[in-house]
Every structure is written in C-alpha cells, then in structure tokens.
DNA sequence: CCGCAGATTGACT
DNA sequence: GTCAATCTGCGGG
C-alpha cells in the first residue's frame, strides 16, 4: 500500500517514513529496503534547496507529493528525497539510511557494490542511491509505480523514533529535523 | 582504529 | 569563483 500521509508537512512525512519500504526493480531483481533514517527539508528552511524558490534543479520538490527528488552533491554523489506536502510548496524528506528486508537483497547489493559488506552499503544517502542503482533517470519518478516503489510500513515492537540535529549541512545545522529508528545498526555515521 | 583531503558537477545566496 | 543535504581511499599511530 502506498503511504497516505505524504501530503502532510515535511517533518511529519520524514518521521512517518521510518519503517516504510522501497522496492527497486533492477536487472530482473527486486531489491527491498526499509527506511531507518530521514531528514526534513522545506521552503521555509535555509538549509533546503527550495529555500530560494523554484529552479530547474529542484522543480520536483515543488510538484505533488510521493515523487522522487534526486540531486547531485559534491559532484559525485546522488541523493534521493520523497516529495511532501501539496503541489506548489517545496518540501520533502531525504532518505539517509535503510536496512535490507531480506537476505537476497543484501547479497545482490553486496555484489553490486563490489563485495563491500551490506552494513556499509545503505548507511548514507549517497550509498543508498548507488546500491539501489538510483540515477537521474528517476528524477521526478512517481513512487507509486515500478521500477521504484514506496510502500507503507510501520515500526516493529520495541522500536522507537528519536529526533536529532541534521547531518552534513552548514546552514541551520541546529534544527532537530533528523529522524531515526533509535539504535538501528544501519544508521549513518 | 582514526582523521583528512580529493573527487567532480552544477547552481548561483 | 565558490561551495555543496557525501563517499572513499590513503596514511599515520
């Protein structure tokens, strides 16, 4: 089932994406991972790409919710956001870390990443895109449809959400807009 | 184990 | 020209 809360504000979406899954179809296989770390960004936030308004690069963030906003950072890394809120307002949640849902997914990712251990393949936004083969081809992709589908999910018993400062940014660093499943082994850093 | 610098593209307060 | 929502490899202890 596709999540029903994506029209909410960025913080709510980021928080509620924890436990949801992403199913990526690639090379005849389906890789399924579960989101364990996110960050909220929106138009009112100095650290957001949408802070200074719409541009060619960020236009997906201003579109309807539930689509992929993908961007290049540091010239070498791609990162993916799930767009949030309503069309016209630039908001989304950066997917920062995930865990594999099954052994097969873990094995294929390790192979795709040249034998690197699975625990070092999904613990960072750039690594997720690389491990799942997410490229600019999927810019603006509707996450209801293959080859990249977002599915609703929830926390398991005993799991709880923790809120912290964001990571890797220089502006508005202090804002507590990072959400994690506390203690999960696949968190970044 | 740790810390640091290089990579490499595109947007533009 | 500067700097970015990062990753990786390398060198030192």
Short mmCIF file of C-alpha atoms (C1' of nucleotides) in Angstrom, two decimals:
data_model
loop_
_atom_site.label_atom_id
_atom_site.label_comp_id
_atom_site.label_asym_id
_atom_site.label_seq_id
_atom_site.Cartn_x
_atom_site.Cartn_y
_atom_site.Cartn_z
CA UNK A 1 0.00 0.00 0.00
CA UNK A 2 1.19 3.47 -0.88
CA UNK A 3 1.58 5.74 2.18
CA UNK A 4 -1.39 8.05 2.76
CA UNK A 5 0.39 10.78 4.74
CA UNK A 6 2.63 12.31 2.09
CA UNK A 7 0.58 15.48 1.78
CA UNK A 8 1.50 16.42 5.34
CA UNK A 9 4.34 18.79 6.17
CA UNK A 10 7.97 17.72 5.70
CA UNK A 11 8.62 16.89 9.35
CA UNK A 12 5.59 14.67 9.64
CA UNK A 13 6.43 12.91 6.40
CA UNK A 14 10.06 12.41 7.39
CA UNK A 15 9.04 10.93 10.71
CA UNK A 16 6.38 8.66 9.30
CA UNK A 17 8.57 7.35 6.51
CA UNK A 18 10.54 5.44 9.13
CA UNK A 19 9.60 1.80 8.71
CA UNK A 20 8.30 2.25 5.16
CA UNK A 21 9.97 0.27 2.39
CA UNK A 22 11.40 0.98 -1.03
CA UNK A 23 11.22 -1.70 -3.71
CA UNK A 24 13.66 -1.20 -6.55
CA UNK A 25 13.41 -3.36 -9.66
CA UNK A 26 16.68 -3.59 -11.47
CA UNK A 27 18.34 -6.18 -13.71
CA UNK A 28 15.37 -8.51 -13.28
CA UNK A 29 15.63 -8.49 -9.49
CA UNK A 30 13.70 -6.69 -6.77
CA UNK A 31 15.71 -5.09 -4.01
CA UNK A 32 13.66 -4.24 -0.93
CA UNK A 33 14.92 -1.98 1.83
CA UNK A 34 13.32 -0.43 4.89
CA UNK A 35 13.85 3.24 5.74
CA UNK A 36 15.53 3.83 9.11
CA UNK A 37 16.77 7.44 8.87
CA UNK A 38 15.37 10.60 7.24
CA UNK A 39 15.67 14.37 7.30
CA UNK A 40 13.00 17.01 6.67
CA UNK A 41 13.54 19.94 4.30
CA UNK A 42 11.14 22.61 3.13
CA UNK A 43 10.86 26.03 1.59
CA UNK A 44 10.99 27.90 4.91
CA UNK A 45 14.28 26.25 5.86
CA UNK A 46 17.58 28.00 4.97
CA UNK A 47 19.26 24.62 4.54
CA UNK A 48 16.78 23.45 1.92
CA UNK A 49 17.40 23.54 -1.81
CA UNK A 50 13.93 25.05 -2.13
CA UNK A 51 14.61 27.98 0.21
CA UNK A 52 15.31 30.37 -2.65
CA UNK A 53 12.40 29.29 -4.77
CA UNK A 54 11.77 27.05 -7.72
CA UNK A 55 14.52 26.24 -10.21
CA UNK A 56 15.22 23.67 -12.88
CA UNK A 57 17.17 21.56 -10.41
CA UNK A 58 14.61 21.46 -7.62
CA UNK A 59 11.33 21.53 -9.54
CA UNK A 60 10.32 18.04 -8.39
CA UNK A 61 10.16 19.27 -4.80
CA UNK A 62 7.51 21.76 -5.84
CA UNK A 63 5.42 19.12 -7.57
CA UNK A 64 2.90 16.76 -5.97
CA UNK A 65 3.92 14.55 -3.04
CA UNK A 66 5.14 10.99 -3.44
CA UNK A 67 7.65 11.59 -6.20
CA UNK A 68 11.44 11.31 -6.27
CA UNK A 69 13.59 14.42 -5.99
CA UNK A 70 17.12 13.39 -6.89
CA UNK A 71 20.14 15.68 -6.87
CA UNK A 72 23.89 15.61 -7.23
CA UNK A 73 26.07 16.70 -4.30
CA UNK A 74 29.82 17.27 -4.25
CA UNK A 75 29.96 16.47 -7.93
CA UNK A 76 29.97 12.73 -7.29
CA UNK A 77 27.05 11.62 -5.18
CA UNK A 78 23.33 11.33 -5.81
CA UNK A 79 20.78 11.63 -3.01
CA UNK A 80 17.05 10.97 -3.04
CA UNK A 81 14.11 12.70 -1.37
CA UNK A 82 10.46 11.73 -1.22
CA UNK A 83 8.50 14.86 -2.05
CA UNK A 84 5.97 16.02 0.52
CA UNK A 85 3.09 18.42 1.01
CA UNK A 86 0.98 19.86 -1.76
CA UNK A 87 1.94 20.93 -5.22
CA UNK A 88 3.42 24.42 -5.23
CA UNK A 89 5.24 24.19 -1.89
CA UNK A 90 8.81 22.88 -1.96
CA UNK A 91 9.03 20.15 0.67
CA UNK A 92 10.44 16.68 1.04
CA UNK A 93 12.26 14.11 3.12
CA UNK A 94 15.81 13.00 2.41
CA UNK A 95 16.29 9.25 2.73
CA UNK A 96 19.54 8.92 4.68
CA UNK A 97 19.72 5.25 5.67
CA UNK A 98 17.93 1.95 5.19
CA UNK A 99 18.22 -1.72 6.04
CA UNK A 100 17.79 -4.72 3.73
CA UNK A 101 14.46 -6.55 4.08
CA UNK A 102 15.79 -9.97 3.13
CA UNK A 103 18.97 -11.97 2.52
CA UNK A 104 18.62 -11.92 -1.24
CA UNK A 105 18.52 -8.12 -1.28
CA UNK A 106 21.59 -7.98 0.94
CA UNK A 107 23.52 -10.41 -1.26
CA UNK A 108 22.70 -8.65 -4.50
CA UNK A 109 23.62 -5.26 -3.08
CA UNK A 110 26.93 -6.57 -1.78
CA UNK A 111 27.66 -7.92 -5.21
CA UNK A 112 26.62 -4.66 -6.89
CA UNK A 113 28.98 -2.81 -4.55
CA UNK A 114 31.96 -4.98 -5.31
CA UNK A 115 31.81 -7.21 -2.24
CA UNK A 116 31.57 -4.43 0.31
CA UNK A 117 29.67 -5.54 3.42
CA UNK A 118 25.97 -4.75 3.45
CA UNK A 119 26.26 -2.67 6.60
CA UNK A 120 28.34 -0.17 4.67
CA UNK A 121 26.05 -0.05 1.63
CA UNK A 122 22.90 1.66 2.91
CA UNK A 123 24.09 3.87 5.78
CA UNK A 124 24.17 7.20 3.95
CA UNK A 125 22.11 8.98 1.29
CA UNK A 126 24.68 8.64 -1.48
CA UNK A 127 25.27 4.98 -0.71
CA UNK A 128 21.56 4.19 -0.95
CA UNK A 129 21.34 5.63 -4.45
CA UNK A 130 24.45 3.80 -5.53
CA UNK A 131 23.41 0.47 -4.01
CA UNK A 132 19.91 0.62 -5.49
CA UNK A 133 21.04 1.92 -8.85
CA UNK A 134 19.06 5.14 -8.48
CA UNK A 135 20.14 7.67 -11.10
CA UNK A 136 18.85 10.89 -12.62
CA UNK A 137 16.67 8.79 -14.93
CA UNK A 138 14.34 8.52 -11.96
CA UNK A 139 14.15 12.27 -11.37
CA UNK A 140 10.51 13.13 -10.66
CA UNK A 141 9.51 9.46 -10.75
CA UNK A 142 6.10 8.64 -9.26
CA UNK A 143 6.88 6.37 -6.32
CA UNK A 144 3.59 4.51 -6.77
CA UNK A 145 5.00 2.80 -9.83
CA UNK A 146 7.86 0.50 -10.84
CA UNK A 147 10.79 0.40 -11.03
CA UNK A 148 10.93 2.22 -7.70
CA UNK A 149 8.00 1.84 -5.34
CA UNK A 150 7.41 3.25 -1.89
CA UNK A 151 5.27 1.09 0.39
CA UNK A 152 3.72 1.85 3.75
CA UNK A 153 5.31 0.21 6.76
CA UNK A 154 5.49 0.68 10.47
CA UNK A 155 7.80 0.40 13.41
CA UNK A 156 8.34 -3.02 14.92
CA UNK A 157 7.62 -3.69 18.54
CA UNK A 158 10.32 -2.19 20.70
CA UNK A 159 11.43 0.28 18.07
CA UNK A 160 11.16 3.98 18.83
CA UNK A 161 11.83 7.17 16.94
CA UNK A 162 14.48 9.63 18.04
CA UNK A 163 14.88 13.20 16.79
CA UNK A 164 18.29 14.82 16.33
CA UNK A 165 20.11 17.58 14.52
CA UNK A 166 20.70 17.12 10.84
CA UNK A 167 23.98 15.93 9.39
CA UNK A 168 26.30 17.18 6.69
CA UNK A 169 24.90 20.67 6.26
CA UNK A 170 26.28 24.06 7.19
CA UNK A 171 23.12 26.16 7.42
CA UNK A 172 20.53 25.72 10.15
CA UNK A 173 22.51 22.76 11.47
CA UNK A 174 20.90 23.03 14.87
CA UNK A 175 17.35 22.29 13.79
CA UNK A 176 16.14 18.95 15.07
CA UNK A 177 14.77 17.67 11.81
CA UNK A 178 16.55 14.33 11.53
CA UNK A 179 14.56 11.25 12.44
CA UNK A 180 16.00 7.83 13.19
CA UNK A 181 14.89 4.46 14.47
CA UNK A 182 16.91 4.54 17.68
CA UNK A 183 19.77 2.08 17.85
CA UNK A 184 19.26 0.65 14.38
CA UNK A 185 22.53 -0.86 13.09
CA UNK A 186 22.16 0.71 9.65
CA UNK A 187 22.11 4.38 10.68
CA UNK A 188 24.61 6.71 9.02
CA UNK A 189 27.79 7.77 10.85
"C1'" DC B 1 41.36 2.38 14.65
"C1'" DC B 2 41.33 7.43 13.30
"C1'" DG B 3 41.38 11.82 10.52
"C1'" DC B 4 41.88 14.13 6.36
"C1'" DA B 5 41.77 15.52 1.61
"C1'" DG B 6 40.45 14.62 -3.22
"C1'" DA B 7 36.88 13.82 -6.39
"C1'" DT B 8 33.96 16.38 -9.86
"C1'" DT B 9 29.41 18.68 -11.33
"C1'" DG B 10 26.12 22.29 -11.37
"C1'" DA B 11 23.77 26.25 -9.18
"C1'" DC B 12 24.09 30.76 -8.04
"C1'" DT B 13 22.51 33.45 -1.66
"C1'" DG C 1 34.75 31.79 -8.45
"C1'" DT C 2 32.82 29.41 -4.60
"C1'" DC C 3 30.63 25.95 -2.29
"C1'" DA C 4 27.57 21.96 -1.62
"C1'" DA C 5 21.74 17.65 2.23
"C1'" DT C 6 28.91 12.95 0.53
"C1'" DC C 7 31.93 8.90 -0.09
"C1'" DT C 8 36.23 6.80 -0.43
"C1'" DG C 9 40.91 5.74 -0.06
"C1'" DC C 10 45.04 6.57 1.99
"C1'" DG C 11 48.44 7.49 5.53
"C1'" DG C 12 49.62 7.62 10.39
"C1'" DG C 13 49.53 5.79 15.22
#
